Amino acid sequence: MNTTASYHPPPSSQPPFSDSDLDSDSDSENFQVGSDLSNSIFKTYLEFSSSSSSSSSSSITAVDLSKIQSFLTSSSSGALSCLICLERIRPSDPTWSCSSLCFAVFHLLCIQSWARQSSDLSAARAAARLPITAETAAKQATWNCPKCRSSYSKSEIPRCYLCFCGKLRDPPSDNPWILPHSCGEICNRPLPNNCGHFCLLLCHPGPCPSCPKSVKARCFCGSVEDFRRCGFKNFSCNKLCKKRLDCNKHNCSEICHPGTCPPCRARETYRCRCGKKEEEKDCCDRDYRCENECKKLLNCGKHVCERGCHGGDCGECPLQGNRTCPCGKRIYEGMPCDGVAPVCGATCNKLLNCGFHRCPERCHKGPCVETCRTMVKKACWCGGLKKEVPCYQDLSCERKCLRMRDCGRHACKRRCCDGDCPPCSEVCDKRLRCKNHKCPAPCHRGACAPCPIMVTISCACGETHFEVPCGTEMDQKPPKCRKLCKITPLCRHASTSKPHRCHYAACPPCRAPCEEEYPCGHKCNLRCHGPRPPPNPEFTLKPKKKKSNHQTECTPGTPCPPCPELVWRPCVGEHFGAERMMVCSNTTRFSCDNLCGNLLPCGNHYCTKTCHPLETQPSSSGHQKRSESCEVCNLPCQKVRMPKCSHPCPLPCHPGECPPCKVLMKRSCHCGAMVHAFECIHYNNLSEKDQVAARSCGGPCHRKLPNCKHLCPEICHVDKCPAPDKCSKKVTVCCKCQTLKKEWICQDVQAAYRDTGNDPKDIPKNQFGLGLLPCNSDCKRKIQEVESALQLRKPKVLEKKEPENKKHGPKRRKRRDRIQEGKQVSRFQQEFVATMKRLLLFIIIVAALIAVTYYSYKGATLGLGE
């Protein structure tokens, strides 16, 4: 059988706990002792019930033992308190426990004082109200349990200190393995329901559980027989009852149930008792009466039955036989039933409703007067007023009763009280010893009953709890719970953290190292500082006037501090051998005072600045490309172009090869007759032979021969012209006066100059061939003719042309003067026109103002005249 009723699970099944739960204070020791005590107390009962109980009785066992477990929890945690004095009950204090309903435990001295005061007050109240003597009232006096108000006689006032089961007087309190105030033996008290068996638990507080013995019992309807525990032998088979109902016609259709079967609800048509009316009714209501009168003819044959619906015979006519007058004094014999009895004429003399006087009227039919009007002398209830009043009228005065009621605090204050003052109807409303509530009982003498409210003190999860009297909860501590805390940690160690026990307030902090990885790759070595889950509320039993401010949100964790590891850090220029030891989180960069020395973007020169930071950026090729803040290279490109050329690279200093030279270079042909334009790259890529061929113009040489004025007759060629002494051109040769002329071959002319001792190169071009022929007589006459012709061609003296030049000067000056005079006249006219326009505008404005003033004045004058 499952032993769920034991106070704690066995040690082997206990889950692991964190370090915060492994304390060794006195509370934990008492808690363990309480566990051992509960196991020892329930051992016999559980062994017996496990061998003779069904599978469904385990939950019943837990319910039966819950009251005892509550007492054990309170005792083991030191929370057992007396309801009368609200002091803690120590293991050595003499006690008394109620055996009726509540089984509450009190100090022996407290309950004795309480019982004596209650019984004396009850005796005094009974002697004052009942017609008995004080001795009889004292013997019959009772007292009530302070908690459940169960009544006890005066002889049941406890006289000595007994254990819970009542067998041992003054039980020991120095044995830690025996429950305080217990004898440690089998309880052996008769079990409830008078089954004839006895309790098998060790001496214990609280009610005895149900009988665990197995007996053979039948269900409520008697159709099923089964072995059941004696304390729960009454059971239902969950089948139809089928017992014969009271109608002896139908069977019970309810599920097997305790007690008598319900009334038959079968619907049928039934007649009333007189048989005049039929209605559909339940079988249990088949015998009913209708609303009509019987009206059956009686035996006399003259009258009908005036009774309501009934069964059987109507009986004899009530008017047959001897009859009397209405007052009953005169008897008439032999009168028929349909005759009317006459009145006798004497006084009625029937006793009236007051019970003291008789009817003074003559014999009459019908009832006598209801109110007795006889004048009598009456006294009021309190006896303070006497007066003659009609008998039916009650006499009361307006005097208020000043006697004190039973409570001794309030006066009766009833008008005309008869002396038997009722109990005080006011509410006591005194502050109880718990200081939390007021006495709800009617106003009374003596001490108020203890506060009946029990406060439940539980752990945070509510699984472990115990009850204490109201007023003692402030001195209590929450019970030690063996259950695990249900709050899931929020830090990164939730899967590996050790579980801890149920608790109030916040969970203990995680003690594992953080081990959070920094971006640099190191791990945080501090204790875990991640987020914390929402804490449980603080343990408090004070009344909450304001709304609870219980924190329902988690506490965010603190970020890891900067990485404290020491690493070698290079300078900003990343120079070799300039590293320094620095904290990893310290991102301060330093300069090593060396030259930068990094290659500039041009790829040809190096940075000459002092060590400075470099920036690294990924290039499109996937490699790391440093975009330095080095100096900018402003030098022109100094690379030698390939193929070589004389033109410098037009770009600034740049990396890689220079672009092809696109400069147009001019090269004349060999003879100099024309100029060719070539791209430098195209011309330099040609061979020497191709360059000579490209520069040739393809025409005559056009170079002058060195010894004559003629050009080279060869095709444009390179180097000197071939055979310059053998010119075959014709040259006109003449005498000195150029009268005689002849044509010679150029090479002959050159030979003639050489013969005369002259070099042909030194002869001017316009005199080449001049003077090689001798002059004759014709040459002289021609010279004279030429000189006379030259005289005639000389120009005349130009003195007469000077006046013409003088005439042009004044005309220009006069024209310029006329233009200036015209400009001056036009400027004057413009100023005059502008002045006239301003004057005209001024006159118009003045006229408008005069007109407005005139008409406004005239309108005002007409208005006054009207």
PDB file of N, CA and C in Angstrom, residues 817-852:
ATOM      1  N   ASP A 817      31.732 117.474 -81.557  1.00  0.00           N
ATOM      2  CA  ASP A 817      31.112 118.552 -80.766  1.00  0.00           C
ATOM      3  C   ASP A 817      29.617 118.586 -80.960  1.00  0.00           C
ATOM      4  N   ARG A 818      29.176 118.372 -82.223  1.00  0.00           N
ATOM      5  CA  ARG A 818      27.725 118.381 -82.464  1.00  0.00           C
ATOM      6  C   ARG A 818      27.024 117.243 -81.697  1.00  0.00           C
ATOM      7  N   ILE A 819      27.628 116.140 -81.649  1.00  0.00           N
ATOM      8  CA  ILE A 819      27.024 115.003 -80.921  1.00  0.00           C
ATOM      9  C   ILE A 819      26.890 115.316 -79.435  1.00  0.00           C
ATOM     10  N   GLN A 820      27.930 115.931 -78.836  1.00  0.00           N
ATOM     11  CA  GLN A 820      27.873 116.264 -77.410  1.00  0.00           C
ATOM     12  C   GLN A 820      26.809 117.313 -77.138  1.00  0.00           C
ATOM     13  N   GLU A 821      26.702 118.349 -78.063  1.00  0.00           N
ATOM     14  CA  GLU A 821      25.663 119.352 -77.873  1.00  0.00           C
ATOM     15  C   GLU A 821      24.265 118.723 -77.942  1.00  0.00           C
ATOM     16  N   GLY A 822      24.063 117.803 -78.849  1.00  0.00           N
ATOM     17  CA  GLY A 822      22.761 117.121 -78.942  1.00  0.00           C
ATOM     18  C   GLY A 822      22.417 116.341 -77.667  1.00  0.00           C
ATOM     19  N   LYS A 823      23.440 115.703 -77.108  1.00  0.00           N
ATOM     20  CA  LYS A 823      23.207 114.958 -75.867  1.00  0.00           C
ATOM     21  C   LYS A 823      22.808 115.876 -74.734  1.00  0.00           C
ATOM     22  N   GLN A 824      23.466 117.092 -74.670  1.00  0.00           N
ATOM     23  CA  GLN A 824      23.121 118.012 -73.594  1.00  0.00           C
ATOM     24  C   GLN A 824      21.690 118.502 -73.747  1.00  0.00           C
ATOM     25  N   VAL A 825      21.286 118.802 -75.009  1.00  0.00           N
ATOM     26  CA  VAL A 825      19.900 119.265 -75.230  1.00  0.00           C
ATOM     27  C   VAL A 825      18.898 118.198 -74.865  1.00  0.00           C
ATOM     28  N   SER A 826      19.122 116.975 -75.226  1.00  0.00           N
ATOM     29  CA  SER A 826      18.168 115.891 -74.889  1.00  0.00           C
ATOM     30  C   SER A 826      18.093 115.676 -73.397  1.00  0.00           C
ATOM     31  N   ARG A 827      19.147 115.803 -72.632  1.00  0.00           N
ATOM     32  CA  ARG A 827      19.118 115.643 -71.179  1.00  0.00           C
ATOM     33  C   ARG A 827      18.286 116.744 -70.541  1.00  0.00           C
ATOM     34  N   PHE A 828      18.387 117.950 -71.017  1.00  0.00           N
ATOM     35  CA  PHE A 828      17.603 119.051 -70.473  1.00  0.00           C
ATOM     36  C   PHE A 828      16.114 118.838 -70.741  1.00  0.00           C
ATOM     37  N   GLN A 829      15.814 118.371 -71.924  1.00  0.00           N
ATOM     38  CA  GLN A 829      14.408 118.112 -72.235  1.00  0.00           C
ATOM     39  C   GLN A 829      13.823 117.026 -71.317  1.00  0.00           C
ATOM     40  N   GLN A 830      14.558 116.001 -71.040  1.00  0.00           N
ATOM     41  CA  GLN A 830      14.059 114.923 -70.164  1.00  0.00           C
ATOM     42  C   GLN A 830      13.781 115.449 -68.766  1.00  0.00           C
ATOM     43  N   GLU A 831      14.680 116.309 -68.246  1.00  0.00           N
ATOM     44  CA  GLU A 831      14.447 116.864 -66.915  1.00  0.00           C
ATOM     45  C   GLU A 831      13.213 117.755 -66.887  1.00  0.00           C
ATOM     46  N   PHE A 832      12.995 118.512 -67.939  1.00  0.00           N
ATOM     47  CA  PHE A 832      11.838 119.391 -68.001  1.00  0.00           C
ATOM     48  C   PHE A 832      10.545 118.569 -68.031  1.00  0.00           C
ATOM     49  N   VAL A 833      10.515 117.533 -68.801  1.00  0.00           N
ATOM     50  CA  VAL A 833       9.311 116.690 -68.889  1.00  0.00           C
ATOM     51  C   VAL A 833       9.009 116.029 -67.545  1.00  0.00           C
ATOM     52  N   ALA A 834      10.033 115.560 -66.832  1.00  0.00           N
ATOM     53  CA  ALA A 834       9.806 114.916 -65.530  1.00  0.00           C
ATOM     54  C   ALA A 834       9.250 115.908 -64.519  1.00  0.00           C
ATOM     55  N   THR A 835       9.766 117.178 -64.593  1.00  0.00           N
ATOM     56  CA  THR A 835       9.280 118.199 -63.647  1.00  0.00           C
ATOM     57  C   THR A 835       7.819 118.532 -63.916  1.00  0.00           C
ATOM     58  N   MET A 836       7.453 118.600 -65.172  1.00  0.00           N
ATOM     59  CA  MET A 836       6.057 118.881 -65.509  1.00  0.00           C
ATOM     60  C   MET A 836       5.140 117.757 -65.062  1.00  0.00           C
ATOM     61  N   LYS A 837       5.546 116.548 -65.160  1.00  0.00           N
ATOM     62  CA  LYS A 837       4.711 115.423 -64.703  1.00  0.00           C
ATOM     63  C   LYS A 837       4.481 115.477 -63.208  1.00  0.00           C
ATOM     64  N   ARG A 838       5.512 115.802 -62.430  1.00  0.00           N
ATOM     65  CA  ARG A 838       5.337 115.879 -60.969  1.00  0.00           C
ATOM     66  C   ARG A 838       4.369 116.991 -60.610  1.00  0.00           C
ATOM     67  N   LEU A 839       4.488 118.135 -61.284  1.00  0.00           N
ATOM     68  CA  LEU A 839       3.607 119.261 -61.001  1.00  0.00           C
ATOM     69  C   LEU A 839       2.158 118.913 -61.315  1.00  0.00           C
ATOM     70  N   LEU A 840       1.923 118.241 -62.424  1.00  0.00           N
ATOM     71  CA  LEU A 840       0.570 117.843 -62.797  1.00  0.00           C
ATOM     72  C   LEU A 840      -0.028 116.858 -61.776  1.00  0.00           C
ATOM     73  N   LEU A 841       0.750 115.932 -61.310  1.00  0.00           N
ATOM     74  CA  LEU A 841       0.274 114.972 -60.306  1.00  0.00           C
ATOM     75  C   LEU A 841      -0.076 115.661 -58.996  1.00  0.00           C
ATOM     76  N   PHE A 842       0.706 116.648 -58.581  1.00  0.00           N
ATOM     77  CA  PHE A 842       0.432 117.396 -57.354  1.00  0.00           C
ATOM     78  C   PHE A 842      -0.883 118.165 -57.469  1.00  0.00           C
ATOM     79  N   ILE A 843      -1.120 118.778 -58.638  1.00  0.00           N
ATOM     80  CA  ILE A 843      -2.366 119.542 -58.846  1.00  0.00           C
ATOM     81  C   ILE A 843      -3.575 118.620 -58.771  1.00  0.00           C
ATOM     82  N   ILE A 844      -3.497 117.463 -59.363  1.00  0.00           N
ATOM     83  CA  ILE A 844      -4.628 116.500 -59.336  1.00  0.00           C
ATOM     84  C   ILE A 844      -4.941 116.072 -57.914  1.00  0.00           C
ATOM     85  N   ILE A 845      -3.919 115.767 -57.102  1.00  0.00           N
ATOM     86  CA  ILE A 845      -4.146 115.337 -55.712  1.00  0.00           C
ATOM     87  C   ILE A 845      -4.800 116.435 -54.914  1.00  0.00           C
ATOM     88  N   VAL A 846      -4.346 117.682 -55.061  1.00  0.00           N
ATOM     89  CA  VAL A 846      -4.933 118.817 -54.312  1.00  0.00           C
ATOM     90  C   VAL A 846      -6.395 119.007 -54.708  1.00  0.00           C
ATOM     91  N   ALA A 847      -6.713 118.877 -55.986  1.00  0.00           N
ATOM     92  CA  ALA A 847      -8.104 119.027 -56.432  1.00  0.00           C
ATOM     93  C   ALA A 847      -8.992 117.942 -55.843  1.00  0.00           C
ATOM     94  N   ALA A 848      -8.473 116.727 -55.776  1.00  0.00           N
ATOM     95  CA  ALA A 848      -9.271 115.642 -55.190  1.00  0.00           C
ATOM     96  C   ALA A 848      -9.557 115.888 -53.721  1.00  0.00           C
ATOM     97  N   LEU A 849      -8.568 116.362 -52.983  1.00  0.00           N
ATOM     98  CA  LEU A 849      -8.784 116.643 -51.562  1.00  0.00           C
ATOM     99  C   LEU A 849      -9.806 117.739 -51.350  1.00  0.00           C
ATOM    100  N   ILE A 850      -9.747 118.795 -52.183  1.00  0.00           N
ATOM    101  CA  ILE A 850     -10.724 119.896 -52.065  1.00  0.00           C
ATOM    102  C   ILE A 850     -12.133 119.386 -52.335  1.00  0.00           C
ATOM    103  N   ALA A 851     -12.280 118.523 -53.357  1.00  0.00           N
ATOM    104  CA  ALA A 851     -13.609 118.002 -53.677  1.00  0.00           C
ATOM    105  C   ALA A 851     -14.162 117.135 -52.537  1.00  0.00           C
ATOM    106  N   VAL A 852     -13.339 116.296 -51.987  1.00  0.00           N
ATOM    107  CA  VAL A 852     -13.801 115.438 -50.881  1.00  0.00           C
ATOM    108  C   VAL A 852     -14.222 116.263 -49.684  1.00  0.00           C
TER     109      VAL A 852
END
